[in-house]
Amino acid sequence: MKTMHVVSVSGGKDSTATLLLALERVPRDRVRPIFCDTGNEHTAVYEHLDYLEQALGVTITRLRVNFSEQIAAKRMFIARDQRTRREYDTKPVFDAEGNPVPKRDGRGNVITRRVKRGAVYAMEPVQKTVKVGGGRRVRWTNKAKRRALAVLFPTGNPFLDLCLWKGRFPSRTRQFCTEHLKRDMAVSFQLELIDAGHRVVSWQGVRRDESPNRRAAKKIERIGPALWAFRPLVEWNAADVFSYADRSIRPNPLYLAGCDRVGCMPCVNVSKGELQTISQRWPEHIERIAEWERLVGLARKRGAATFLPAPGETRTAADRGNIWQRVEWSRTTRGGRQFDLLADLVEPTACASSYGLCA
Ligand code: SF4
């Protein structure tokens, strides 16, 4: 039984350093670099992967998920939808003193739920609610069915097809893109190796200083039968990673252009500054997202979709797409109320790396 070392490569600095470490430490024929292609990538990422293959003499396996079956099943569901149920808006109930009224079950017992308060769990009563208004019918109207079925076809782009299938874009609180476009693809690749009789070590370019939820990341962890996670960079910081990878490999040009990280263009977690950079340097990606908003909106029951949290009804949103409203906001200062008059003076071709790569 051989041990195979699967390295998830995104084209970013951490995964590149992880791949370099793997190539240094284990025999080359045991290293399997993979790239989970979301279809929402900058062309510089694909070019950088080609460069890495050439510079390191490796083949990076590209994995792209196909949602044709899910979209076909959704078309069938919409076409056949005959549900009669209605859904209602609700409002919380308070007593005469303004205290919340608890919800009770059929026997009069207060219904409770488990909540996390800091580091401890506690049980708290669920507040009673009442329906407001006449509600909406749950089933798709014939008009909405015609509108959705006219556009609901697989496009071959994993990110767009995922959103067409789900009828919405992922968000910070419902980040299903990572699971469907990256994690599941990587796991099925690893399981195929295990099924072929190998042990698998999954090399992951995770650093503890990246975010609070990575602070407890373990360096090595058994995550299943014949499957381990190995995170060689957990104790490194961004500067360590650049100085290590910089010895032999040039960085992804997106860092030189001002991106903090390499991933979707844009990511649903995009910061205000990153959105401003993207709109100035690569407006074609914003145009693409505006077109995706139109398509996903047509494929939804309610007829509209936003890539980033809904900006509300504005002239810009109506004329050019919701994403452009967020772009306008990204060019403001002071809580989104004043336009940043210097923002457009940043020369779009100059280096703006937040890691000081061109110092
Ligand atoms: S979280 Fe961001 S980078 Fe990751 S798949 Fe979703 S949109 Fe892409």
mmCIF file of C-alpha atoms and ligand atoms in Angstrom:
data_model
loop_
_atom_site.group_PDB
_atom_site.id
_atom_site.type_symbol
_atom_site.label_atom_id
_atom_site.label_comp_id
_atom_site.label_asym_id
_atom_site.label_seq_id
_atom_site.Cartn_x
_atom_site.Cartn_y
_atom_site.Cartn_z
ATOM 1 C CA MET A 1 0.000 0.000 0.000
ATOM 2 C CA LYS A 2 1.534 3.325 -1.118
ATOM 3 C CA THR A 3 0.994 6.656 0.607
ATOM 4 C CA MET A 4 -0.138 9.326 -1.864
ATOM 5 C CA HIS A 5 0.216 13.025 -1.054
ATOM 6 C CA VAL A 6 -2.634 15.126 -2.439
ATOM 7 C CA VAL A 7 -1.914 18.869 -2.469
ATOM 8 C CA SER A 8 -4.808 21.256 -3.097
ATOM 9 C CA VAL A 9 -3.421 24.094 -5.216
ATOM 10 C CA SER A 10 -5.413 27.295 -5.663
ATOM 11 C CA GLY A 11 -2.752 29.386 -7.374
ATOM 12 C CA GLY A 12 -2.248 31.386 -4.163
ATOM 13 C CA LYS A 13 0.866 31.787 -2.047
ATOM 14 C CA ASP A 14 -0.021 29.305 0.712
ATOM 15 C CA SER A 15 -0.902 26.416 -1.561
ATOM 16 C CA THR A 16 2.164 27.099 -3.727
ATOM 17 C CA ALA A 17 4.437 26.978 -0.667
ATOM 18 C CA THR A 18 2.681 23.777 0.435
ATOM 19 C CA LEU A 19 3.289 22.197 -2.971
ATOM 20 C CA LEU A 20 6.970 23.199 -2.829
ATOM 21 C CA LEU A 21 7.310 21.610 0.620
ATOM 22 C CA ALA A 22 5.633 18.413 -0.574
ATOM 23 C CA LEU A 23 7.953 18.181 -3.579
ATOM 24 C CA GLU A 24 10.961 18.687 -1.285
ATOM 25 C CA ARG A 25 9.925 16.138 1.319
ATOM 26 C CA VAL A 26 8.319 13.192 -0.494
ATOM 27 C CA PRO A 27 9.095 11.315 -3.734
ATOM 28 C CA ARG A 28 7.650 13.155 -6.753
ATOM 29 C CA ASP A 29 5.653 10.183 -8.017
ATOM 30 C CA ARG A 30 3.684 10.221 -4.742
ATOM 31 C CA VAL A 31 2.675 13.916 -5.018
ATOM 32 C CA ARG A 32 -0.708 14.619 -6.666
ATOM 33 C CA PRO A 33 -1.426 18.354 -6.992
ATOM 34 C CA ILE A 34 -5.090 19.141 -7.690
ATOM 35 C CA PHE A 35 -6.908 22.361 -8.571
ATOM 36 C CA CYS A 36 -10.664 22.633 -7.973
ATOM 37 C CA ASP A 37 -11.835 24.958 -10.724
ATOM 38 C CA THR A 38 -14.848 26.998 -9.621
ATOM 39 C CA GLY A 39 -15.322 28.685 -13.009
ATOM 40 C CA ASN A 40 -15.261 32.047 -11.177
ATOM 41 C CA GLU A 41 -11.512 32.531 -11.511
ATOM 42 C CA HIS A 42 -9.319 35.214 -13.024
ATOM 43 C CA THR A 43 -7.473 34.113 -16.174
ATOM 44 C CA ALA A 44 -4.224 34.933 -14.324
ATOM 45 C CA VAL A 45 -4.927 31.941 -12.060
ATOM 46 C CA TYR A 46 -5.054 29.507 -14.989
ATOM 47 C CA GLU A 47 -1.913 31.062 -16.459
ATOM 48 C CA HIS A 48 -0.142 30.815 -13.107
ATOM 49 C CA LEU A 49 -1.080 27.127 -12.814
ATOM 50 C CA ASP A 50 0.404 26.521 -16.279
ATOM 51 C CA TYR A 51 3.529 28.354 -15.121
ATOM 52 C CA LEU A 52 3.744 26.248 -11.918
ATOM 53 C CA GLU A 53 3.450 23.025 -13.923
ATOM 54 C CA GLN A 54 6.250 24.127 -16.202
ATOM 55 C CA ALA A 55 8.514 25.532 -13.467
ATOM 56 C CA LEU A 56 8.091 22.591 -11.098
ATOM 57 C CA GLY A 57 7.746 19.796 -13.646
ATOM 58 C CA VAL A 58 4.434 18.555 -12.233
ATOM 59 C CA THR A 59 0.959 17.980 -13.602
ATOM 60 C CA ILE A 60 -1.845 19.696 -11.709
ATOM 61 C CA THR A 61 -5.091 17.759 -12.087
ATOM 62 C CA ARG A 62 -7.969 20.155 -12.821
ATOM 63 C CA LEU A 63 -11.275 19.133 -11.190
ATOM 64 C CA ARG A 64 -14.565 20.692 -12.356
ATOM 65 C CA VAL A 65 -17.892 19.625 -10.934
ATOM 66 C CA ASN A 66 -20.840 19.035 -13.268
ATOM 67 C CA PHE A 67 -24.341 19.988 -12.084
ATOM 68 C CA SER A 68 -26.270 18.773 -15.174
ATOM 69 C CA GLU A 69 -28.187 16.127 -13.219
ATOM 70 C CA GLN A 70 -29.191 18.507 -10.433
ATOM 71 C CA ILE A 71 -30.369 21.119 -12.950
ATOM 72 C CA ALA A 72 -32.358 18.509 -14.896
ATOM 73 C CA ALA A 73 -34.027 17.417 -11.620
ATOM 74 C CA LYS A 74 -34.816 21.033 -10.754
ATOM 75 C CA ARG A 75 -36.396 21.617 -14.183
ATOM 76 C CA MET A 76 -38.596 18.593 -13.571
ATOM 77 C CA PHE A 77 -39.539 19.831 -10.084
ATOM 78 C CA ILE A 78 -40.486 23.310 -11.337
ATOM 79 C CA ALA A 79 -42.480 21.959 -14.282
ATOM 80 C CA ARG A 80 -44.453 19.584 -12.023
ATOM 81 C CA ASP A 81 -44.885 21.902 -9.023
ATOM 82 C CA GLN A 82 -48.522 21.813 -7.850
ATOM 83 C CA ARG A 83 -48.118 22.609 -4.124
ATOM 84 C CA THR A 84 -51.062 24.307 -2.427
ATOM 85 C CA ARG A 85 -49.319 25.384 0.825
ATOM 86 C CA ARG A 86 -48.859 29.086 1.623
ATOM 87 C CA GLU A 87 -45.956 30.757 3.439
ATOM 88 C CA TYR A 88 -46.427 33.694 5.805
ATOM 89 C CA ASP A 89 -44.407 36.519 7.283
ATOM 90 C CA THR A 90 -44.458 36.413 11.092
ATOM 91 C CA LYS A 91 -43.939 38.846 13.953
ATOM 92 C CA PRO A 92 -42.892 38.174 17.592
ATOM 93 C CA VAL A 93 -45.529 38.362 20.376
ATOM 94 C CA PHE A 94 -45.058 40.459 23.567
ATOM 95 C CA ASP A 95 -47.309 40.683 26.642
ATOM 96 C CA ALA A 96 -48.851 43.908 28.043
ATOM 97 C CA GLU A 97 -45.577 44.776 29.848
ATOM 98 C CA GLY A 98 -43.540 44.332 26.673
ATOM 99 C CA ASN A 99 -41.979 41.007 27.729
ATOM 100 C CA PRO A 100 -41.538 38.283 25.082
ATOM 101 C CA VAL A 101 -44.282 35.612 25.223
ATOM 102 C CA PRO A 102 -42.793 32.082 25.112
ATOM 103 C CA LYS A 103 -43.987 29.548 22.566
ATOM 104 C CA ARG A 104 -45.747 26.469 24.055
ATOM 105 C CA ASP A 105 -46.412 22.986 22.731
ATOM 106 C CA GLY A 106 -49.833 21.259 22.706
ATOM 107 C CA ARG A 107 -49.502 20.369 26.429
ATOM 108 C CA GLY A 108 -48.691 23.903 27.515
ATOM 109 C CA ASN A 109 -44.954 23.302 28.029
ATOM 110 C CA VAL A 110 -42.570 26.100 27.043
ATOM 111 C CA ILE A 111 -40.543 25.190 23.932
ATOM 112 C CA THR A 112 -36.809 25.797 24.369
ATOM 113 C CA ARG A 113 -33.793 25.753 22.081
ATOM 114 C CA ARG A 114 -30.063 25.247 22.613
ATOM 115 C CA VAL A 115 -27.952 28.357 22.034
ATOM 116 C CA LYS A 116 -24.258 29.106 22.414
ATOM 117 C CA ARG A 117 -23.364 32.020 24.734
ATOM 118 C CA GLY A 118 -19.645 32.661 24.429
ATOM 119 C CA ALA A 119 -18.057 29.292 25.089
ATOM 120 C CA VAL A 120 -21.040 27.682 26.863
ATOM 121 C CA TYR A 121 -24.319 26.240 25.663
ATOM 122 C CA ALA A 122 -27.611 27.189 27.322
ATOM 123 C CA MET A 123 -31.307 26.458 26.837
ATOM 124 C CA GLU A 124 -33.536 29.469 26.196
ATOM 125 C CA PRO A 125 -37.301 29.768 25.513
ATOM 126 C CA VAL A 126 -38.448 30.198 21.936
ATOM 127 C CA GLN A 127 -40.552 33.346 21.476
ATOM 128 C CA LYS A 128 -44.129 32.963 20.236
ATOM 129 C CA THR A 129 -44.864 34.440 16.789
ATOM 130 C CA VAL A 130 -48.048 35.175 14.832
ATOM 131 C CA LYS A 131 -48.699 35.236 11.101
ATOM 132 C CA VAL A 132 -48.900 38.591 9.374
ATOM 133 C CA GLY A 133 -50.988 39.188 6.249
ATOM 134 C CA GLY A 134 -52.523 36.684 3.878
ATOM 135 C CA GLY A 135 -49.274 34.918 2.970
ATOM 136 C CA ARG A 136 -47.904 33.828 -0.389
ATOM 137 C CA ARG A 137 -48.507 30.605 -2.191
ATOM 138 C CA VAL A 138 -45.478 28.352 -2.171
ATOM 139 C CA ARG A 139 -45.838 26.911 -5.645
ATOM 140 C CA TRP A 140 -44.261 28.425 -8.726
ATOM 141 C CA THR A 141 -46.710 30.515 -10.756
ATOM 142 C CA ASN A 142 -47.064 29.549 -14.405
ATOM 143 C CA LYS A 143 -45.428 32.833 -15.399
ATOM 144 C CA ALA A 144 -42.416 32.177 -13.121
ATOM 145 C CA LYS A 145 -42.203 28.607 -14.444
ATOM 146 C CA ARG A 146 -42.033 29.815 -18.046
ATOM 147 C CA ARG A 147 -39.415 32.424 -17.136
ATOM 148 C CA ALA A 148 -37.219 29.972 -15.199
ATOM 149 C CA LEU A 149 -37.474 27.051 -17.608
ATOM 150 C CA ALA A 150 -36.338 29.309 -20.467
ATOM 151 C CA VAL A 151 -32.912 29.845 -18.820
ATOM 152 C CA LEU A 152 -32.453 26.869 -16.509
ATOM 153 C CA PHE A 153 -29.929 24.841 -18.508
ATOM 154 C CA PRO A 154 -26.377 23.750 -17.602
ATOM 155 C CA THR A 155 -23.853 26.307 -18.848
ATOM 156 C CA GLY A 156 -20.735 24.248 -18.118
ATOM 157 C CA ASN A 157 -19.526 26.882 -15.641
ATOM 158 C CA PRO A 158 -19.524 25.207 -12.179
ATOM 159 C CA PHE A 159 -20.139 28.389 -10.157
ATOM 160 C CA LEU A 160 -22.988 29.629 -12.339
ATOM 161 C CA ASP A 161 -24.559 26.163 -12.610
ATOM 162 C CA LEU A 162 -24.420 25.766 -8.818
ATOM 163 C CA CYS A 163 -26.268 29.085 -8.393
ATOM 164 C CA LEU A 164 -28.830 28.185 -11.080
ATOM 165 C CA TRP A 165 -29.462 24.887 -9.319
ATOM 166 C CA LYS A 166 -29.698 26.429 -5.836
ATOM 167 C CA GLY A 167 -31.686 29.423 -7.114
ATOM 168 C CA ARG A 168 -29.397 31.849 -5.275
ATOM 169 C CA PHE A 169 -25.800 32.947 -4.819
ATOM 170 C CA PRO A 170 -23.784 31.717 -1.842
ATOM 171 C CA SER A 171 -23.218 34.185 0.988
ATOM 172 C CA ARG A 172 -21.102 34.598 4.108
ATOM 173 C CA THR A 173 -23.662 32.728 6.173
ATOM 174 C CA ARG A 174 -24.528 30.131 3.495
ATOM 175 C CA GLN A 175 -21.158 29.475 1.905
ATOM 176 C CA PHE A 176 -22.206 26.345 0.020
ATOM 177 C CA CYS A 177 -19.785 27.166 -2.841
ATOM 178 C CA THR A 178 -16.748 25.904 -0.906
ATOM 179 C CA GLU A 179 -18.463 22.635 -0.115
ATOM 180 C CA HIS A 180 -19.811 21.879 -3.606
ATOM 181 C CA LEU A 181 -17.075 23.372 -5.789
ATOM 182 C CA LYS A 182 -13.963 22.576 -3.767
ATOM 183 C CA ARG A 183 -14.311 20.287 -0.751
ATOM 184 C CA ASP A 184 -16.475 17.604 -2.368
ATOM 185 C CA MET A 185 -14.268 17.477 -5.476
ATOM 186 C CA ALA A 186 -11.094 17.124 -3.418
ATOM 187 C CA VAL A 187 -12.641 14.479 -1.155
ATOM 188 C CA SER A 188 -13.906 12.366 -4.062
ATOM 189 C CA PHE A 189 -10.445 12.529 -5.671
ATOM 190 C CA GLN A 190 -8.902 11.318 -2.403
ATOM 191 C CA LEU A 191 -11.510 8.570 -1.972
ATOM 192 C CA GLU A 192 -10.740 7.263 -5.464
ATOM 193 C CA LEU A 193 -7.099 6.894 -4.422
ATOM 194 C CA ILE A 194 -8.127 5.134 -1.196
ATOM 195 C CA ASP A 195 -10.447 2.825 -3.168
ATOM 196 C CA ALA A 196 -7.469 2.010 -5.409
ATOM 197 C CA GLY A 197 -5.652 0.738 -2.298
ATOM 198 C CA HIS A 198 -3.572 3.786 -1.254
ATOM 199 C CA ARG A 199 -3.195 5.723 1.973
ATOM 200 C CA VAL A 200 -3.762 9.441 1.422
ATOM 201 C CA VAL A 201 -2.233 12.478 3.090
ATOM 202 C CA SER A 202 -4.104 15.671 2.218
ATOM 203 C CA TRP A 203 -1.644 18.621 2.322
ATOM 204 C CA GLN A 204 -3.445 21.845 3.177
ATOM 205 C CA GLY A 205 -1.968 25.360 3.073
ATOM 206 C CA VAL A 206 -3.693 26.595 6.230
ATOM 207 C CA ARG A 207 -2.167 29.188 8.587
ATOM 208 C CA ARG A 208 -3.396 29.782 12.149
ATOM 209 C CA ASP A 209 -2.964 33.560 11.826
ATOM 210 C CA GLU A 210 -5.314 33.739 8.813
ATOM 211 C CA SER A 211 -8.602 33.889 10.718
ATOM 212 C CA PRO A 212 -10.041 33.141 14.181
ATOM 213 C CA ASN A 213 -11.656 29.892 13.037
ATOM 214 C CA ARG A 214 -8.248 28.581 11.886
ATOM 215 C CA ARG A 215 -6.527 29.403 15.177
ATOM 216 C CA ALA A 216 -7.014 25.863 16.461
ATOM 217 C CA ALA A 217 -5.918 24.145 13.236
ATOM 218 C CA LYS A 218 -3.830 21.041 13.954
ATOM 219 C CA LYS A 219 -0.660 20.310 12.079
ATOM 220 C CA ILE A 220 -1.549 16.691 11.487
ATOM 221 C CA GLU A 221 -4.914 15.043 11.952
ATOM 222 C CA ARG A 222 -6.461 11.719 11.076
ATOM 223 C CA ILE A 223 -9.717 12.499 9.272
ATOM 224 C CA GLY A 224 -10.830 9.071 8.108
ATOM 225 C CA PRO A 225 -9.760 5.516 7.362
ATOM 226 C CA ALA A 226 -6.467 5.722 5.430
ATOM 227 C CA LEU A 227 -6.833 9.525 5.255
ATOM 228 C CA TRP A 228 -4.805 12.213 7.077
ATOM 229 C CA ALA A 229 -4.720 15.997 6.852
ATOM 230 C CA PHE A 230 -1.264 17.592 7.017
ATOM 231 C CA ARG A 231 -0.949 21.377 7.421
ATOM 232 C CA PRO A 232 2.747 22.231 7.279
ATOM 233 C CA LEU A 233 2.186 26.015 7.374
ATOM 234 C CA VAL A 234 0.073 26.288 10.534
ATOM 235 C CA GLU A 235 2.772 28.195 12.409
ATOM 236 C CA TRP A 236 3.874 30.365 9.461
ATOM 237 C CA ASN A 237 2.785 33.918 8.649
ATOM 238 C CA ALA A 238 2.243 35.533 5.223
ATOM 239 C CA ALA A 239 5.812 36.908 5.089
ATOM 240 C CA ASP A 240 7.281 33.444 5.834
ATOM 241 C CA VAL A 241 5.245 32.000 2.986
ATOM 242 C CA PHE A 242 6.325 34.612 0.457
ATOM 243 C CA SER A 243 9.983 34.422 1.411
ATOM 244 C CA TYR A 244 9.928 30.620 1.192
ATOM 245 C CA ALA A 245 8.112 30.403 -2.162
ATOM 246 C CA ASP A 246 10.011 33.391 -3.556
ATOM 247 C CA ARG A 247 13.238 31.388 -3.617
ATOM 248 C CA SER A 248 12.270 29.559 -6.773
ATOM 249 C CA ILE A 249 8.799 30.602 -7.907
ATOM 250 C CA ARG A 250 7.412 33.967 -8.907
ATOM 251 C CA PRO A 251 4.180 34.958 -7.116
ATOM 252 C CA ASN A 252 0.776 34.978 -8.722
ATOM 253 C CA PRO A 253 0.506 38.342 -10.547
ATOM 254 C CA LEU A 254 -2.824 38.999 -8.784
ATOM 255 C CA TYR A 255 -0.885 39.775 -5.575
ATOM 256 C CA LEU A 256 1.106 42.417 -7.431
ATOM 257 C CA ALA A 257 -2.166 43.904 -8.647
ATOM 258 C CA GLY A 258 -3.471 44.475 -5.117
ATOM 259 C CA CYS A 259 -5.384 41.280 -4.259
ATOM 260 C CA ASP A 260 -5.047 40.068 -0.661
ATOM 261 C CA ARG A 261 -5.821 36.514 -1.694
ATOM 262 C CA VAL A 262 -6.275 34.401 -4.772
ATOM 263 C CA GLY A 263 -9.632 32.718 -5.186
ATOM 264 C CA CYS A 264 -12.907 33.507 -6.839
ATOM 265 C CA MET A 265 -13.052 36.786 -8.748
ATOM 266 C CA PRO A 266 -14.835 38.069 -6.798
ATOM 267 C CA CYS A 267 -15.396 35.913 -3.727
ATOM 268 C CA VAL A 268 -18.664 36.239 -1.803
ATOM 269 C CA ASN A 269 -16.471 37.344 1.132
ATOM 270 C CA VAL A 270 -14.870 40.136 -0.893
ATOM 271 C CA SER A 271 -13.834 43.159 1.173
ATOM 272 C CA LYS A 272 -14.767 46.712 0.252
ATOM 273 C CA GLY A 273 -11.192 47.478 -0.839
ATOM 274 C CA GLU A 274 -10.903 44.291 -2.920
ATOM 275 C CA LEU A 275 -14.173 45.042 -4.692
ATOM 276 C CA GLN A 276 -12.907 48.513 -5.525
ATOM 277 C CA THR A 277 -9.643 47.036 -6.889
ATOM 278 C CA ILE A 278 -11.480 44.458 -8.997
ATOM 279 C CA SER A 279 -13.874 47.023 -10.456
ATOM 280 C CA GLN A 280 -10.996 49.335 -11.394
ATOM 281 C CA ARG A 281 -8.627 46.745 -12.798
ATOM 282 C CA TRP A 282 -10.902 44.036 -14.148
ATOM 283 C CA PRO A 283 -14.373 45.533 -14.759
ATOM 284 C CA GLU A 284 -15.103 42.612 -17.112
ATOM 285 C CA HIS A 285 -15.462 40.384 -14.030
ATOM 286 C CA ILE A 286 -18.058 42.742 -12.594
ATOM 287 C CA GLU A 287 -19.873 42.680 -15.971
ATOM 288 C CA ARG A 288 -19.829 38.871 -15.819
ATOM 289 C CA ILE A 289 -21.301 38.848 -12.308
ATOM 290 C CA ALA A 290 -24.014 41.317 -13.420
ATOM 291 C CA GLU A 291 -24.947 38.892 -16.220
ATOM 292 C CA TRP A 292 -24.969 35.984 -13.724
ATOM 293 C CA GLU A 293 -27.267 38.001 -11.444
ATOM 294 C CA ARG A 294 -29.648 38.423 -14.382
ATOM 295 C CA LEU A 295 -29.618 34.693 -15.243
ATOM 296 C CA VAL A 296 -29.938 33.434 -11.665
ATOM 297 C CA GLY A 297 -32.707 36.001 -11.078
ATOM 298 C CA LEU A 298 -34.650 34.691 -14.091
ATOM 299 C CA ALA A 299 -34.243 31.129 -12.779
ATOM 300 C CA ARG A 300 -35.668 32.064 -9.349
ATOM 301 C CA LYS A 301 -39.259 32.054 -8.220
ATOM 302 C CA ARG A 302 -39.038 35.692 -7.152
ATOM 303 C CA GLY A 303 -37.268 36.859 -10.314
ATOM 304 C CA ALA A 304 -34.208 38.620 -8.802
ATOM 305 C CA ALA A 305 -30.841 37.613 -7.333
ATOM 306 C CA THR A 306 -27.882 39.484 -5.858
ATOM 307 C CA PHE A 307 -24.282 38.262 -5.712
ATOM 308 C CA LEU A 308 -23.545 40.385 -2.633
ATOM 309 C CA PRO A 309 -26.106 41.357 0.070
ATOM 310 C CA ALA A 310 -29.078 43.153 -1.466
ATOM 311 C CA PRO A 311 -28.391 46.849 -2.001
ATOM 312 C CA GLY A 312 -32.072 47.727 -2.412
ATOM 313 C CA GLU A 313 -33.893 49.421 -5.251
ATOM 314 C CA THR A 314 -31.621 52.007 -6.847
ATOM 315 C CA ARG A 315 -31.228 53.441 -10.324
ATOM 316 C CA THR A 316 -27.796 51.755 -10.679
ATOM 317 C CA ALA A 317 -29.125 48.397 -9.524
ATOM 318 C CA ALA A 318 -32.040 48.630 -11.968
ATOM 319 C CA ASP A 319 -29.954 49.793 -14.946
ATOM 320 C CA ARG A 320 -26.706 47.837 -14.586
ATOM 321 C CA GLY A 321 -27.277 45.074 -12.001
ATOM 322 C CA ASN A 322 -27.065 44.881 -8.225
ATOM 323 C CA ILE A 323 -23.318 44.245 -8.199
ATOM 324 C CA TRP A 324 -22.723 47.693 -9.700
ATOM 325 C CA GLN A 325 -24.536 49.229 -6.746
ATOM 326 C CA ARG A 326 -22.039 47.498 -4.446
ATOM 327 C CA VAL A 327 -19.186 48.717 -6.634
ATOM 328 C CA GLU A 328 -20.438 52.301 -6.215
ATOM 329 C CA TRP A 329 -20.513 51.740 -2.462
ATOM 330 C CA SER A 330 -16.960 50.325 -2.530
ATOM 331 C CA ARG A 331 -15.760 53.668 -3.895
ATOM 332 C CA THR A 332 -17.111 55.587 -0.936
ATOM 333 C CA THR A 333 -15.599 56.439 2.425
ATOM 334 C CA ARG A 334 -17.145 57.312 5.803
ATOM 335 C CA GLY A 335 -19.738 54.558 6.085
ATOM 336 C CA GLY A 336 -20.690 54.637 2.406
ATOM 337 C CA ARG A 337 -21.969 58.221 2.399
ATOM 338 C CA GLN A 338 -19.132 60.149 0.744
ATOM 339 C CA PHE A 339 -17.344 59.339 -2.490
ATOM 340 C CA ASP A 340 -13.622 58.716 -2.115
ATOM 341 C CA LEU A 341 -12.267 61.277 -4.558
ATOM 342 C CA LEU A 342 -8.819 59.669 -4.533
ATOM 343 C CA ALA A 343 -10.032 56.138 -5.280
ATOM 344 C CA ASP A 344 -10.113 56.614 -9.048
ATOM 345 C CA LEU A 345 -6.652 58.185 -9.050
ATOM 346 C CA VAL A 346 -4.988 54.820 -8.369
ATOM 347 C CA GLU A 347 -3.304 53.969 -11.627
ATOM 348 C CA PRO A 348 -4.865 50.603 -12.619
ATOM 349 C CA THR A 349 -1.651 49.161 -14.032
ATOM 350 C CA ALA A 350 0.575 50.130 -11.084
ATOM 351 C CA CYS A 351 1.549 47.571 -8.468
ATOM 352 C CA ALA A 352 -0.723 47.791 -5.427
ATOM 353 C CA SER A 353 0.248 44.641 -3.573
ATOM 354 C CA SER A 354 -0.873 44.696 0.031
ATOM 355 C CA TYR A 355 2.011 42.298 0.821
ATOM 356 C CA GLY A 356 4.674 44.748 -0.317
ATOM 357 C CA LEU A 357 5.925 42.383 -2.983
ATOM 358 C CA CYS A 358 7.305 45.173 -5.111
ATOM 359 C CA ALA A 359 9.017 47.048 -2.333
HETATM 360 S S1 SF4 B 1 -15.878 31.101 -0.489
HETATM 361 FE FE1 SF4 B 1 -15.200 32.555 -2.035
HETATM 362 S S2 SF4 B 1 -13.334 31.652 -2.923
HETATM 363 FE FE2 SF4 B 1 -14.417 30.012 -1.837
HETATM 364 S S3 SF4 B 1 -15.677 29.039 -3.410
HETATM 365 FE FE3 SF4 B 1 -16.959 30.569 -2.381
HETATM 366 S S4 SF4 B 1 -16.799 32.409 -3.624
HETATM 367 FE FE4 SF4 B 1 -15.106 31.030 -4.191
#
